[in-house]
Coordinates of C-alpha atoms in Angstrom, one line a residue:
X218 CA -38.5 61.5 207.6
X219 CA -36.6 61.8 204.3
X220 CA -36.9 60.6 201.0
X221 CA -34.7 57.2 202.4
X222 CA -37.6 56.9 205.2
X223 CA -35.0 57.2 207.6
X224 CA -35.3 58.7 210.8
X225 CA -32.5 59.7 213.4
X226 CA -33.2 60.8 216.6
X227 CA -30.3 61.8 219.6
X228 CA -31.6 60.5 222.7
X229 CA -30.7 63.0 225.7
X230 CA -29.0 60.1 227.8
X231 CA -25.6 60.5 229.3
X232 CA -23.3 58.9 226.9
X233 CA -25.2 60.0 223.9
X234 CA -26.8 57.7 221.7
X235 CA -28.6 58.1 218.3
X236 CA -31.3 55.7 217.2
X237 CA -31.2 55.2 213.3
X238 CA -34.8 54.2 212.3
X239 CA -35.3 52.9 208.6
X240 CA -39.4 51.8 207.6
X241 CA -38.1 49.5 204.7
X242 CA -41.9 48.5 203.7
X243 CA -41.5 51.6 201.4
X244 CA -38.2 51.0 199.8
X245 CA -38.7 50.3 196.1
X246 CA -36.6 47.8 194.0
X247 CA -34.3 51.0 192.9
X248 CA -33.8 51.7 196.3
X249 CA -32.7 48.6 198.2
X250 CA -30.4 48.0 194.9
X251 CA -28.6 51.4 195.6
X252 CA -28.1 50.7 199.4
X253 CA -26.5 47.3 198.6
X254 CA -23.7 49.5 196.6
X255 CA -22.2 49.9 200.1
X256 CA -22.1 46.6 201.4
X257 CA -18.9 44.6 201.5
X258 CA -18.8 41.6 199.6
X259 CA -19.3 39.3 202.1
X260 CA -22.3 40.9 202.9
X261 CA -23.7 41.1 199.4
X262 CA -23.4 37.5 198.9
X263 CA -24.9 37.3 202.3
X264 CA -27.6 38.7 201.0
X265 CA -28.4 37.6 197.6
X266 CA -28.8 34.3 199.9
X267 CA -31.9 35.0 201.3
X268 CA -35.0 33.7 199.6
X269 CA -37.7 35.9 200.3
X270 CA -37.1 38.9 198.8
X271 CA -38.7 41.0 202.3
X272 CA -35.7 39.6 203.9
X273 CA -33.5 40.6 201.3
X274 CA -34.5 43.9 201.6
X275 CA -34.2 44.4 205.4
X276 CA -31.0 42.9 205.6
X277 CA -29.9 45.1 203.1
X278 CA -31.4 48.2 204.5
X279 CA -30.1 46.9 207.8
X280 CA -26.5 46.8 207.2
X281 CA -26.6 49.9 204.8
X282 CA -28.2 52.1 207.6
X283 CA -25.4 50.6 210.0
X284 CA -22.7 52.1 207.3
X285 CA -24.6 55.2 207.3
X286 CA -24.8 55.8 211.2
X287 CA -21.1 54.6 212.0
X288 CA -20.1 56.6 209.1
X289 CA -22.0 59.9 211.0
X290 CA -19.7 59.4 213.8
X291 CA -16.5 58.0 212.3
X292 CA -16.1 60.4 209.7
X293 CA -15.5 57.6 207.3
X294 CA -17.5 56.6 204.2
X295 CA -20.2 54.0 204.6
X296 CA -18.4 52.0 202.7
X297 CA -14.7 52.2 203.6
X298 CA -15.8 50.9 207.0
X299 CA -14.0 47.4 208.0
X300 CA -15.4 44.8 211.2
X301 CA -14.1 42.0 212.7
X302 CA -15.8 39.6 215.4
X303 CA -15.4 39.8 219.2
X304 CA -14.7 35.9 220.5
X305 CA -18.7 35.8 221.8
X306 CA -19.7 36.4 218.2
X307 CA -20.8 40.5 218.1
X308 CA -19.4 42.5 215.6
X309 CA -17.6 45.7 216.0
X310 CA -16.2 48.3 214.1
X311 CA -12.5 48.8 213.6
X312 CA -11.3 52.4 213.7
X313 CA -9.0 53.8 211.2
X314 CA -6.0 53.1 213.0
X315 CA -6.5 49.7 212.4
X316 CA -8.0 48.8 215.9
X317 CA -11.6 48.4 217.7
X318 CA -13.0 51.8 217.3
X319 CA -14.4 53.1 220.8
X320 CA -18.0 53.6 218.8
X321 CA -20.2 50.5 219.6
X322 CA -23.2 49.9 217.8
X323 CA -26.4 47.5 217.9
X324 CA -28.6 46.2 215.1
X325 CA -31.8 45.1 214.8
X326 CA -34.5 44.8 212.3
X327 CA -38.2 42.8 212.3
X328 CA -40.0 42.4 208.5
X329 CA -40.2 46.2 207.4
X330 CA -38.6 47.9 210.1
X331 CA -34.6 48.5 210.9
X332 CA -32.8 50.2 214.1
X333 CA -29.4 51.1 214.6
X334 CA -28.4 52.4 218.1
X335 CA -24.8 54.4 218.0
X336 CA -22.7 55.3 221.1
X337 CA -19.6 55.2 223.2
X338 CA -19.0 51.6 224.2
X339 CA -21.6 48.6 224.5
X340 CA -25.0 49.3 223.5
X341 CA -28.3 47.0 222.1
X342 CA -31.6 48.1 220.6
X343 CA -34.2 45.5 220.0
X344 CA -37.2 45.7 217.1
X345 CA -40.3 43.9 217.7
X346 CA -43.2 43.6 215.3
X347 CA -46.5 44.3 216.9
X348 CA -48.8 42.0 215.5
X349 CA -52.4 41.1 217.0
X350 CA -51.8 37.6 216.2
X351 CA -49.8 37.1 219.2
X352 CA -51.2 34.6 221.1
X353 CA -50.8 36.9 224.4
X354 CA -52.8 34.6 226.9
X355 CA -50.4 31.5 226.0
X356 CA -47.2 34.1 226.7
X357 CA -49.2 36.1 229.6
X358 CA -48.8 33.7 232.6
X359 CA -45.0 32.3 231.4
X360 CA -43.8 36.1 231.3
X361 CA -46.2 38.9 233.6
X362 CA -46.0 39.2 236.8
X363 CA -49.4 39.8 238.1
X364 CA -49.9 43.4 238.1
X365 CA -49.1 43.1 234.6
X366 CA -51.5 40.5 233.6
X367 CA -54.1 42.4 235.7
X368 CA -53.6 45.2 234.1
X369 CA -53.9 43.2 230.4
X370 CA -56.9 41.5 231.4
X371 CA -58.5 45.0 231.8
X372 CA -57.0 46.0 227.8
X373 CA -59.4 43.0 226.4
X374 CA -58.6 41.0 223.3
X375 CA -56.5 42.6 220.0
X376 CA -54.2 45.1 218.8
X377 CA -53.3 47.7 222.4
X378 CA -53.5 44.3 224.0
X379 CA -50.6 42.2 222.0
X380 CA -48.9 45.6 221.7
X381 CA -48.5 46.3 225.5
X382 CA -47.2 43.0 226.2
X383 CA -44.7 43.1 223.3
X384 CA -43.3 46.6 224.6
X385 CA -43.1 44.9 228.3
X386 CA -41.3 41.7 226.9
X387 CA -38.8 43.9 224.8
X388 CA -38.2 46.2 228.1
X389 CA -37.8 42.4 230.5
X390 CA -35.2 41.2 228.0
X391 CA -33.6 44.8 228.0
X392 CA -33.6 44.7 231.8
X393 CA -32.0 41.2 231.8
X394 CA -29.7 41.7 229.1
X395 CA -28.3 44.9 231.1
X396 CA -28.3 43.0 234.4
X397 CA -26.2 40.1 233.4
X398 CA -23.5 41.2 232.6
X399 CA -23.2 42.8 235.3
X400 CA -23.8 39.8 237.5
X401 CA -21.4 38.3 235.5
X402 CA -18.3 40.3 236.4
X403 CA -19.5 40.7 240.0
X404 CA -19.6 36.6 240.3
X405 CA -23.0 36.6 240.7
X406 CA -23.8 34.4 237.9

């Protein structure tokens, strides 16, 4: 980790993909106000919309740390990069030549935590806070198959216990959001 509390890591996966990891519950005042100097407009105004400042600050970080990974790859500066909106509403970068760049990207942040995932094509991450207030045993049966609520049932009440089924929901909507898709185009769906 580095002075920005970023963290970057290359997953050995065949197309390579980097996970940009920003803790943002450390970033001071100073800090968040020098990320925003890469922003575009539009996204600056974006964000001096938000009303909590937390939110500020992870939107901010968010979009800045996006900048920063696309910006490893495309050999532009953060903040000479340009997007435009597929029709079903996600983002992309456009290259310099003026069209879609063949980096995709994926953003996604929870209250003091941002993740960008960079690589060839599509791609998603997904951040989750881990909080022991989750009501698990009202998500449990709507959600677990039963190995997996037998298994919970054996982890008792509190933190491991809110944390495993948060990890298993994040890798369900992973599985579904890769299988889709692919049903799609087959007809399946």
């Amino acid at each position: 980790m580095d002075r920005d509390h970023l963290y970057s890591l290359s997953l050995a996966m065949e197309p390579p993909v980097t996970l940009w990891i920003q803790d943002t519950s450390v970033l001071a005042d100073d800090e968040t106000r020098a990320l925003a100097t890469v922003l575009s407009t539009d996204e600056q105004a974006r964000a001096a919309r938000f009303h909590f400042a937390e939110d500020r600050r992870d939107y901010i970080a968010a979009h800045a740390l996006t900048r920063r990974a696309l910006a490893a790859v495309d050999g532009r500066g953060g903040s000479d990069l340009t997007f435009a909106t597929a029709p079903h509403g996600k983002p992309y970068l456009i290259g310099a030549s003026g069209q879609a760049s063949p980096w995709g990207f994926s953003l996604s942040h929870t209250r003091g935590l941002v993740v960008c995932a960079v690589g060839p094509g599509d791609i998603g991450v997904d951040a989750e806070r881990v909080d022991a207030a989750v009501d698990v045993d009202v998500l449990v049966p709507q959600v677990c198959s039963a190995a997996e609520r037998s298994y919970l049932s054996m982890l008792g009440p509190g933190y491991r216990r809110a944390r495993f089924f948060l990890a298993r929901h994040v890798q369900h909507l992973a599985y579904a959001a890769f299988l889709l898709p692919m049903a799609a185009k087959m007809g399946a769906v």
